[in-house]
């Protein structure tokens, strides 16, 4: 394995945003953050754990938890230097939370001495960590005294340097020998907030002017997208509740216009959105093809409610059904589809900057297993496509086993499938060339994979 450069601590080009102001003491926020982190270490989603935090404290906890997850590799390595044997889970989560937040002065959301004092107070205030409060205090005081030497010792650990599991680092090195470092560095940065303007209400230029008048400058990306200079809560976006705009990454905005590119937009196409929740691409399909008859599926009934909510906000209609796309016998009526969008389940390795816990939740075997599920979905849905119809296979992953490898295996098994010009793997930080959609300057975007297939008419 290629050795990483020594301690690329300045790799974050800008200082992280300070945690939001709050009424609760910092020790309580640290306590809640450590509880969230402990749950993630037990295999639970960061998003679901943050949603369980009291609403008034949620912004502060989310800000801290995201930073902790982005620095978790370094935090674990430092804790191993301070204590070779891990303390009980609650104490370990709190100690590592403090180390993740304070190992760099420039990136610390609060002064380091304040973080240390409040972390010790958090240990004292909680029943599950009271017995280890002295241990946590001793570790953090030693860390403050010996910080430079301890950090230097962890610089030989790739997981500490890159803040990703070793298997993830090695996979990117093998699959992207020229870009693996930039991919890992990009994953550490907060993602941009990208919007998709609803052409039924405004042109991109008109909405851009509205934003500028409200002190929210944005640049155009893609055909109908804008990227804000600074993220804002969605309720501050003019006309958001009325469906004038949606939040959607620039790479995700490629799907709908690519699916039936070059064909008449106002025909009553029958379209299947096979894994539709939360409904962003469903809404975009109906914006691109307003006369289409869209069936939106998701295996989770509660997630189908989110599809309905999104479509209602946009003022469009689709048939939404809770069903397993891989089992067409349970939901298909026998009428072929003109187009199918398969945004397949994946590791989410392309959107790790938006979900920094993903890298710590995934296992080395997950990508191959999810690639097999994607292959099953492709094989199950292909017979539902009409002759001459198109299927767009996409994932928000940068791993080859959830993209090119799955596609090539499918093409070998299905000789009536033709691969049309497609983006393939869209890599964060690299503007693609030759993307077969108009206005392809995506700007900063997530990692995605796209393959557009057409079925022979014979």
Coordinates of C-alpha atoms in Angstrom, one line a residue:
X1 CA 0.0 0.0 0.0
X2 CA 1.3 3.5 -0.9
X3 CA 2.3 5.4 2.3
X4 CA 0.3 8.6 2.8
X5 CA 2.2 11.8 3.1
X6 CA 3.2 12.8 6.6
X7 CA 0.4 14.4 8.6
X8 CA -1.6 16.2 5.9
X9 CA -3.4 18.1 8.6
X10 CA -3.8 21.3 6.5
X11 CA -5.9 19.3 4.0
X12 CA -9.1 21.0 5.1
X13 CA -8.7 24.3 3.3
X14 CA -11.1 26.2 5.5
X15 CA -11.9 26.3 9.1
X16 CA -15.1 24.3 9.9
X17 CA -18.1 26.3 10.8
X18 CA -18.4 26.9 14.5
X19 CA -21.1 24.9 16.2
X20 CA -24.5 26.7 16.2
X21 CA -25.3 28.9 19.3
X22 CA -27.4 27.1 21.8
X23 CA -28.8 27.5 25.3
X24 CA -27.6 24.2 26.7
X25 CA -24.2 23.9 28.3
X26 CA -21.4 22.5 26.2
X27 CA -21.0 19.5 28.4
X28 CA -24.6 18.5 27.6
X29 CA -24.0 18.8 23.9
X30 CA -20.8 16.7 24.2
X31 CA -22.7 14.1 26.2
X32 CA -25.4 13.9 23.6
X33 CA -22.9 13.8 20.8
X34 CA -21.0 10.9 22.5
X35 CA -24.3 9.0 22.9
X36 CA -24.9 9.4 19.1
X37 CA -21.4 8.3 18.3
X38 CA -21.7 5.3 20.6
X39 CA -24.9 4.3 18.7
X40 CA -23.1 4.6 15.3
X41 CA -20.3 2.4 16.6
X42 CA -23.0 -0.2 17.4
X43 CA -24.1 -0.1 13.8
X44 CA -26.9 2.5 13.8
X45 CA -27.3 5.3 11.3
X46 CA -26.1 8.8 12.3
X47 CA -29.1 10.4 10.7
X48 CA -31.6 8.3 12.8
X49 CA -29.7 9.0 16.0
X50 CA -29.6 12.8 15.4
X51 CA -33.3 12.8 14.7
X52 CA -33.8 11.4 18.2
X53 CA -32.0 14.3 19.8
X54 CA -34.3 17.1 21.3
X55 CA -35.1 19.5 18.5
X56 CA -33.7 22.6 20.1
X57 CA -30.3 20.8 20.7
X58 CA -30.2 19.0 17.3
X59 CA -28.3 21.6 15.3
X60 CA -25.5 21.8 17.8
X61 CA -25.2 18.0 18.2
X62 CA -25.3 17.4 14.5
X63 CA -22.5 19.9 13.9
X64 CA -20.3 18.2 16.5
X65 CA -21.2 14.7 15.5
X66 CA -20.4 15.3 11.8
X67 CA -17.0 16.7 12.8
X68 CA -16.4 13.7 15.1
X69 CA -17.2 11.2 12.4
X70 CA -14.9 13.0 9.9
X71 CA -12.0 12.7 12.5
X72 CA -12.8 9.3 13.9
X73 CA -9.8 7.6 12.6
X74 CA -7.5 10.1 14.2
X75 CA -9.4 10.0 17.4
X76 CA -9.2 6.2 17.7
X77 CA -5.5 6.2 17.0
X78 CA -4.9 8.9 19.7
X79 CA -6.9 7.0 22.2
X80 CA -4.9 3.9 21.5
X81 CA -1.7 5.9 22.3
X82 CA -3.3 7.1 25.6
X83 CA -4.8 3.8 26.7
X84 CA -4.0 0.5 24.9
X85 CA -7.1 -1.0 26.5
X86 CA -10.4 0.6 25.5
X87 CA -12.6 1.8 28.4
X88 CA -16.3 0.8 28.5
X89 CA -18.2 1.9 25.4
X90 CA -19.9 5.0 26.8
X91 CA -16.6 6.3 28.2
X92 CA -14.7 5.4 25.0
X93 CA -17.2 7.3 22.9
X94 CA -16.9 10.4 25.1
X95 CA -13.1 10.3 25.2
X96 CA -12.8 9.8 21.4
X97 CA -15.4 12.5 20.8
X98 CA -13.3 15.0 22.7
X99 CA -10.1 13.9 21.0
X100 CA -11.7 14.2 17.5
X101 CA -12.8 17.7 18.3
X102 CA -9.7 19.0 19.9
X103 CA -6.7 17.3 18.2
X104 CA -6.3 20.3 15.9
X105 CA -6.4 23.9 17.2
X106 CA -7.3 25.4 13.8
X107 CA -10.3 23.0 13.4
X108 CA -11.6 22.9 16.9
X109 CA -15.2 24.2 17.2
X110 CA -14.3 25.6 20.7
X111 CA -11.0 26.4 22.4
X112 CA -9.3 23.2 23.2
X113 CA -9.1 23.8 27.0
X114 CA -12.8 24.5 27.0
X115 CA -13.5 21.2 25.2
X116 CA -11.4 19.2 27.6
X117 CA -13.0 20.8 30.7
X118 CA -16.5 20.3 29.4
X119 CA -15.8 16.7 28.3
X120 CA -14.7 15.9 31.8
X121 CA -17.8 17.6 33.2
X122 CA -19.9 15.6 30.8
X123 CA -18.3 12.4 32.1
X124 CA -19.1 13.4 35.7
X125 CA -22.7 14.3 34.9
X126 CA -23.7 11.0 33.3
X127 CA -24.3 7.8 35.2
X128 CA -22.7 5.6 32.5
X129 CA -19.4 7.5 32.6
X130 CA -19.1 8.7 36.2
X131 CA -16.8 5.9 37.2
X132 CA -14.5 6.6 34.3
X133 CA -14.5 10.4 34.7
X134 CA -11.0 10.4 36.4
X135 CA -9.6 8.2 33.6
X136 CA -11.1 10.5 31.0
X137 CA -9.7 13.5 32.8
X138 CA -6.2 11.9 33.0
X139 CA -6.2 11.0 29.3
X140 CA -7.2 14.4 28.1
X141 CA -4.8 16.3 30.4
X142 CA -2.0 14.1 29.2
X143 CA -3.1 14.7 25.6
X144 CA -2.9 18.5 26.1
X145 CA 0.6 18.2 27.6
X146 CA 1.9 15.8 24.9
X147 CA -0.3 16.6 21.9
X148 CA 2.4 17.3 19.3
X149 CA 4.3 14.1 20.1
X150 CA 1.1 12.0 20.3
X151 CA -0.2 13.3 17.0
X152 CA 3.1 12.7 15.3
X153 CA 3.0 9.1 16.5
X154 CA -0.3 8.6 14.8
X155 CA 0.9 10.0 11.5
X156 CA 2.2 6.6 10.5
X157 CA -1.4 5.2 10.7
X158 CA -3.2 5.6 7.4
X159 CA -6.6 5.4 9.1
X160 CA -5.6 8.4 11.3
X161 CA -4.2 10.4 8.4
X162 CA -7.1 9.8 6.0
X163 CA -9.9 9.2 8.5
X164 CA -11.3 6.2 6.6
X165 CA -11.0 2.4 7.3
X166 CA -7.9 0.9 5.8
X167 CA -9.9 -1.4 3.4
X168 CA -11.7 1.7 2.0
X169 CA -8.4 3.5 1.5
X170 CA -6.8 0.5 -0.3
X171 CA -9.8 0.0 -2.5
X172 CA -9.7 3.6 -3.7
X173 CA -6.0 3.3 -4.3
X174 CA -6.5 0.3 -6.5
X175 CA -9.5 1.7 -8.4
X176 CA -8.4 5.3 -8.7
X177 CA -4.6 5.4 -8.5
X178 CA -4.4 9.0 -9.7
X179 CA -7.3 10.4 -7.7
X180 CA -7.6 8.4 -4.4
X181 CA -6.0 11.1 -2.3
X182 CA -8.3 13.8 -3.6
X183 CA -11.3 11.5 -3.1
X184 CA -10.4 11.0 0.6
X185 CA -9.7 14.7 1.1
X186 CA -13.0 15.7 -0.5
X187 CA -14.9 13.3 1.8
X188 CA -13.6 15.4 4.7
X189 CA -15.2 18.7 3.5
X190 CA -18.8 19.8 4.1
X191 CA -20.7 19.3 0.8
X192 CA -22.2 22.3 -1.1
X193 CA -25.9 22.9 -1.1
X194 CA -27.2 22.4 -4.6
X195 CA -30.7 23.3 -5.8
X196 CA -32.9 22.2 -8.7
X197 CA -35.1 25.0 -10.0
X198 CA -38.7 24.0 -11.0
X199 CA -39.1 25.4 -14.6
X200 CA -42.9 25.5 -14.1
X201 CA -42.3 28.5 -11.8
X202 CA -39.0 30.2 -12.7
X203 CA -36.0 30.1 -15.0
X204 CA -32.7 29.4 -13.3
X205 CA -31.7 33.0 -13.9
X206 CA -34.9 34.4 -12.3
X207 CA -34.5 32.2 -9.2
X208 CA -30.8 33.1 -9.0
X209 CA -31.7 36.7 -8.9
X210 CA -34.3 36.1 -6.2
X211 CA -31.6 34.4 -4.1
X212 CA -29.1 37.2 -4.7
X213 CA -31.7 39.8 -3.6
X214 CA -32.0 37.9 -0.3
X215 CA -28.3 37.8 0.3
X216 CA -27.9 34.2 -0.9
X217 CA -25.5 34.2 -3.9
X218 CA -25.4 31.1 -6.1
X219 CA -23.8 29.9 -9.3
X220 CA -25.5 27.9 -12.0
X221 CA -24.7 24.2 -12.3
X222 CA -26.1 21.7 -14.8
X223 CA -29.2 22.5 -16.8
X224 CA -31.6 23.6 -14.1
X225 CA -29.4 23.7 -11.0
X226 CA -27.9 26.3 -8.6
X227 CA -25.2 25.9 -6.1
X228 CA -25.4 28.2 -3.0
X229 CA -22.2 29.9 -1.8
X230 CA -23.3 29.1 1.7
X231 CA -25.9 26.5 2.8
X232 CA -29.1 27.7 4.5
X233 CA -32.1 26.0 6.1
X234 CA -34.6 25.1 3.4
X235 CA -37.3 27.3 4.9
X236 CA -35.2 30.3 4.0
X237 CA -35.4 29.4 0.3
X238 CA -38.0 31.5 -1.4
X239 CA -40.9 29.4 -2.6
X240 CA -39.6 26.1 -1.2
X241 CA -42.9 25.1 0.4
X242 CA -44.7 25.9 -2.9
X243 CA -42.4 23.7 -4.9
X244 CA -40.4 26.4 -6.7
X245 CA -37.1 24.6 -5.9
X246 CA -35.8 21.3 -4.5
X247 CA -32.5 20.4 -2.8
X248 CA -30.7 18.0 -5.0
X249 CA -27.0 17.4 -5.7
X250 CA -25.8 18.3 -9.1
X251 CA -24.8 14.7 -10.0
X252 CA -28.2 13.4 -9.0
X253 CA -29.8 16.0 -11.3
X254 CA -28.3 14.1 -14.3
X255 CA -30.7 11.2 -14.0
X256 CA -34.0 12.5 -15.2
X257 CA -32.9 14.4 -18.3
X258 CA -30.6 11.6 -19.3
X259 CA -33.2 8.8 -19.2
X260 CA -35.1 9.9 -22.3
X261 CA -32.7 12.4 -23.8
X262 CA -33.4 13.2 -27.4
X263 CA -37.0 11.9 -27.3
X264 CA -40.2 14.0 -27.2
X265 CA -40.6 15.3 -23.7
X266 CA -44.4 15.8 -23.9
X267 CA -45.4 12.3 -24.8
X268 CA -47.2 10.1 -22.2
X269 CA -44.3 7.9 -21.4
X270 CA -44.8 5.1 -19.0
X271 CA -41.9 5.4 -16.5
X272 CA -40.9 3.2 -13.6
X273 CA -38.9 4.8 -10.8
X274 CA -37.9 1.5 -9.2
X275 CA -36.2 2.7 -5.9
X276 CA -37.8 6.0 -5.6
X277 CA -37.6 7.3 -2.0
X278 CA -37.4 10.1 -0.9
X279 CA -38.8 11.2 -4.3
X280 CA -36.3 13.8 -5.6
X281 CA -35.7 12.0 -8.9
X282 CA -39.5 11.2 -9.2
X283 CA -40.3 14.9 -9.0
X284 CA -37.5 15.6 -11.5
X285 CA -38.9 13.0 -13.9
X286 CA -42.3 14.7 -13.9
X287 CA -40.7 18.1 -14.4
X288 CA -38.8 16.8 -17.5
X289 CA -41.7 14.7 -18.8
X290 CA -44.9 16.4 -17.6
X291 CA -47.2 14.0 -19.4
X292 CA -45.6 10.9 -18.2
X293 CA -47.3 8.2 -16.2
X294 CA -44.9 7.5 -13.4
X295 CA -45.0 4.5 -11.0
X296 CA -42.7 5.1 -8.0
X297 CA -41.8 2.1 -5.9
X298 CA -40.1 1.7 -2.6
X299 CA -39.8 -1.4 -0.4
X300 CA -40.4 0.7 2.7
X301 CA -43.9 2.0 3.3
X302 CA -42.8 4.8 5.6
X303 CA -40.4 6.0 2.9
X304 CA -43.2 6.0 0.4
X305 CA -44.9 8.7 2.6
X306 CA -41.9 10.9 2.0
X307 CA -42.3 10.4 -1.8
X308 CA -45.9 11.5 -1.5
X309 CA -44.9 14.5 0.6
X310 CA -42.3 15.6 -1.9
X311 CA -44.6 15.2 -4.9
X312 CA -47.4 17.1 -3.1
X313 CA -45.0 20.0 -2.4
X314 CA -44.1 20.1 -6.1
X315 CA -47.7 19.9 -7.2
X316 CA -47.2 16.8 -9.4
X317 CA -48.7 13.3 -9.3
X318 CA -47.4 9.8 -9.6
X319 CA -48.6 6.4 -8.5
X320 CA -46.7 5.6 -5.4
X321 CA -46.6 2.0 -4.2
X322 CA -44.8 0.1 -1.4
X323 CA -43.3 -2.9 -3.2
X324 CA -40.1 -4.8 -3.8
X325 CA -38.8 -3.9 -7.2
X326 CA -37.0 -7.2 -7.4
X327 CA -40.3 -9.1 -7.2
X328 CA -42.4 -7.8 -10.2
X329 CA -44.9 -10.6 -9.8
X330 CA -46.2 -8.9 -6.7
X331 CA -46.9 -5.5 -8.3
X332 CA -46.5 -5.4 -12.1
X333 CA -49.7 -5.2 -14.2
X334 CA -48.1 -6.6 -17.3
X335 CA -48.0 -3.3 -19.2
X336 CA -44.4 -2.6 -20.4
X337 CA -42.5 0.5 -19.4
X338 CA -41.0 3.0 -21.9
X339 CA -38.4 3.9 -19.4
X340 CA -37.1 2.6 -16.1
X341 CA -35.0 4.5 -13.6
X342 CA -33.1 2.1 -11.3
X343 CA -31.3 4.2 -8.6
X344 CA -30.1 1.0 -6.9
X345 CA -29.3 0.4 -3.2
X346 CA -25.5 0.8 -2.7
X347 CA -22.8 1.6 -0.1
X348 CA -23.3 5.3 -0.6
X349 CA -19.5 5.6 -0.9
X350 CA -20.1 8.6 -3.3
X351 CA -22.0 10.7 -0.7
X352 CA -19.8 10.0 2.3
X353 CA -19.2 13.7 2.8
X354 CA -23.0 14.1 3.4
X355 CA -23.1 11.0 5.6
X356 CA -19.7 10.8 7.3
X357 CA -20.8 7.8 9.4
X358 CA -21.1 5.6 6.2
X359 CA -17.4 4.9 6.1
X360 CA -17.4 3.5 9.6
X361 CA -20.6 1.5 9.2
X362 CA -19.7 -0.3 6.0
X363 CA -17.7 -3.6 5.9
X364 CA -15.3 -4.7 3.2
X365 CA -17.7 -7.2 1.8
X366 CA -20.7 -4.8 1.5
X367 CA -19.9 -3.4 -1.9
X368 CA -19.8 -6.9 -3.6
X369 CA -23.0 -8.0 -1.8
X370 CA -24.8 -4.8 -2.9
X371 CA -23.5 -5.2 -6.4
X372 CA -25.2 -8.6 -6.4
X373 CA -28.4 -7.0 -5.3
X374 CA -28.1 -4.4 -8.1
X375 CA -27.5 -7.3 -10.6
X376 CA -30.7 -9.0 -9.4
X377 CA -32.7 -5.8 -9.8
X378 CA -31.4 -5.2 -13.3
X379 CA -32.3 -8.8 -14.3
X380 CA -35.7 -8.6 -12.7
X381 CA -36.7 -5.2 -14.3
X382 CA -35.2 -5.7 -17.8
X383 CA -38.1 -7.9 -19.0
X384 CA -40.6 -5.1 -18.0
X385 CA -39.0 -2.7 -20.5
X386 CA -40.7 -2.3 -23.9
X387 CA -38.6 -3.0 -27.0
X388 CA -36.8 0.2 -27.8
X389 CA -37.2 1.4 -24.2
X390 CA -34.5 2.7 -21.9
X391 CA -33.2 1.7 -18.5
X392 CA -30.9 4.0 -16.5
X393 CA -28.9 2.2 -13.9
X394 CA -27.3 4.5 -11.3
X395 CA -25.8 4.3 -7.9
X396 CA -24.4 6.9 -5.5
X397 CA -21.2 4.9 -5.2
X398 CA -17.6 5.3 -6.5
X399 CA -16.8 1.6 -6.1
X400 CA -16.4 -0.3 -9.4
X401 CA -18.3 -3.3 -8.0
X402 CA -21.4 -1.1 -7.9
X403 CA -21.0 0.3 -11.3
X404 CA -18.8 -0.9 -14.3
X405 CA -18.3 -4.4 -13.0
X406 CA -22.1 -5.0 -12.5
X407 CA -22.9 -3.4 -15.8
X408 CA -20.4 -5.5 -17.8
X409 CA -21.7 -8.7 -16.3
X410 CA -25.3 -7.7 -17.2
X411 CA -24.4 -6.9 -20.8
X412 CA -22.8 -10.3 -21.2
X413 CA -26.0 -12.0 -20.0
X414 CA -28.4 -9.8 -22.0
X415 CA -27.4 -9.5 -25.7
X416 CA -30.6 -7.4 -26.4
X417 CA -29.2 -4.6 -24.3
X418 CA -27.2 -1.8 -25.9
X419 CA -25.1 0.6 -23.8
X420 CA -25.7 4.2 -25.0
X421 CA -23.3 7.1 -24.3
X422 CA -23.2 7.3 -20.5
X423 CA -21.2 9.2 -17.9
X424 CA -20.1 6.1 -16.1
X425 CA -18.5 6.9 -12.7
X426 CA -18.8 10.6 -11.8
X427 CA -16.0 11.4 -9.4
X428 CA -16.3 14.2 -6.8
X429 CA -14.0 17.1 -7.6
X430 CA -13.7 16.3 -11.3
X431 CA -15.9 17.9 -13.9
X432 CA -16.7 15.2 -16.4
X433 CA -16.2 15.6 -20.1
X434 CA -18.5 14.3 -22.8
X435 CA -21.5 14.0 -20.5
X436 CA -24.5 13.4 -22.8
X437 CA -26.8 16.1 -21.3
X438 CA -26.9 19.8 -22.0
X439 CA -25.0 22.2 -19.8
X440 CA -22.8 19.5 -18.2
X441 CA -20.7 21.7 -16.0
X442 CA -21.7 20.1 -12.7
X443 CA -19.3 22.0 -10.5
X444 CA -18.8 20.4 -7.1
X445 CA -20.8 17.2 -7.0
X446 CA -21.2 13.8 -5.2
X447 CA -19.9 10.5 -6.5
X448 CA -22.3 8.7 -8.8
X449 CA -22.5 6.0 -11.5
X450 CA -24.7 6.2 -14.6
X451 CA -25.2 3.6 -17.4
X452 CA -28.0 4.2 -19.9
X453 CA -29.2 1.0 -21.6
X454 CA -31.6 0.6 -24.6
X455 CA -33.5 -2.6 -25.4
X456 CA -33.3 -3.8 -29.0
X457 CA -36.6 -3.3 -30.9
X458 CA -36.5 -6.8 -32.4

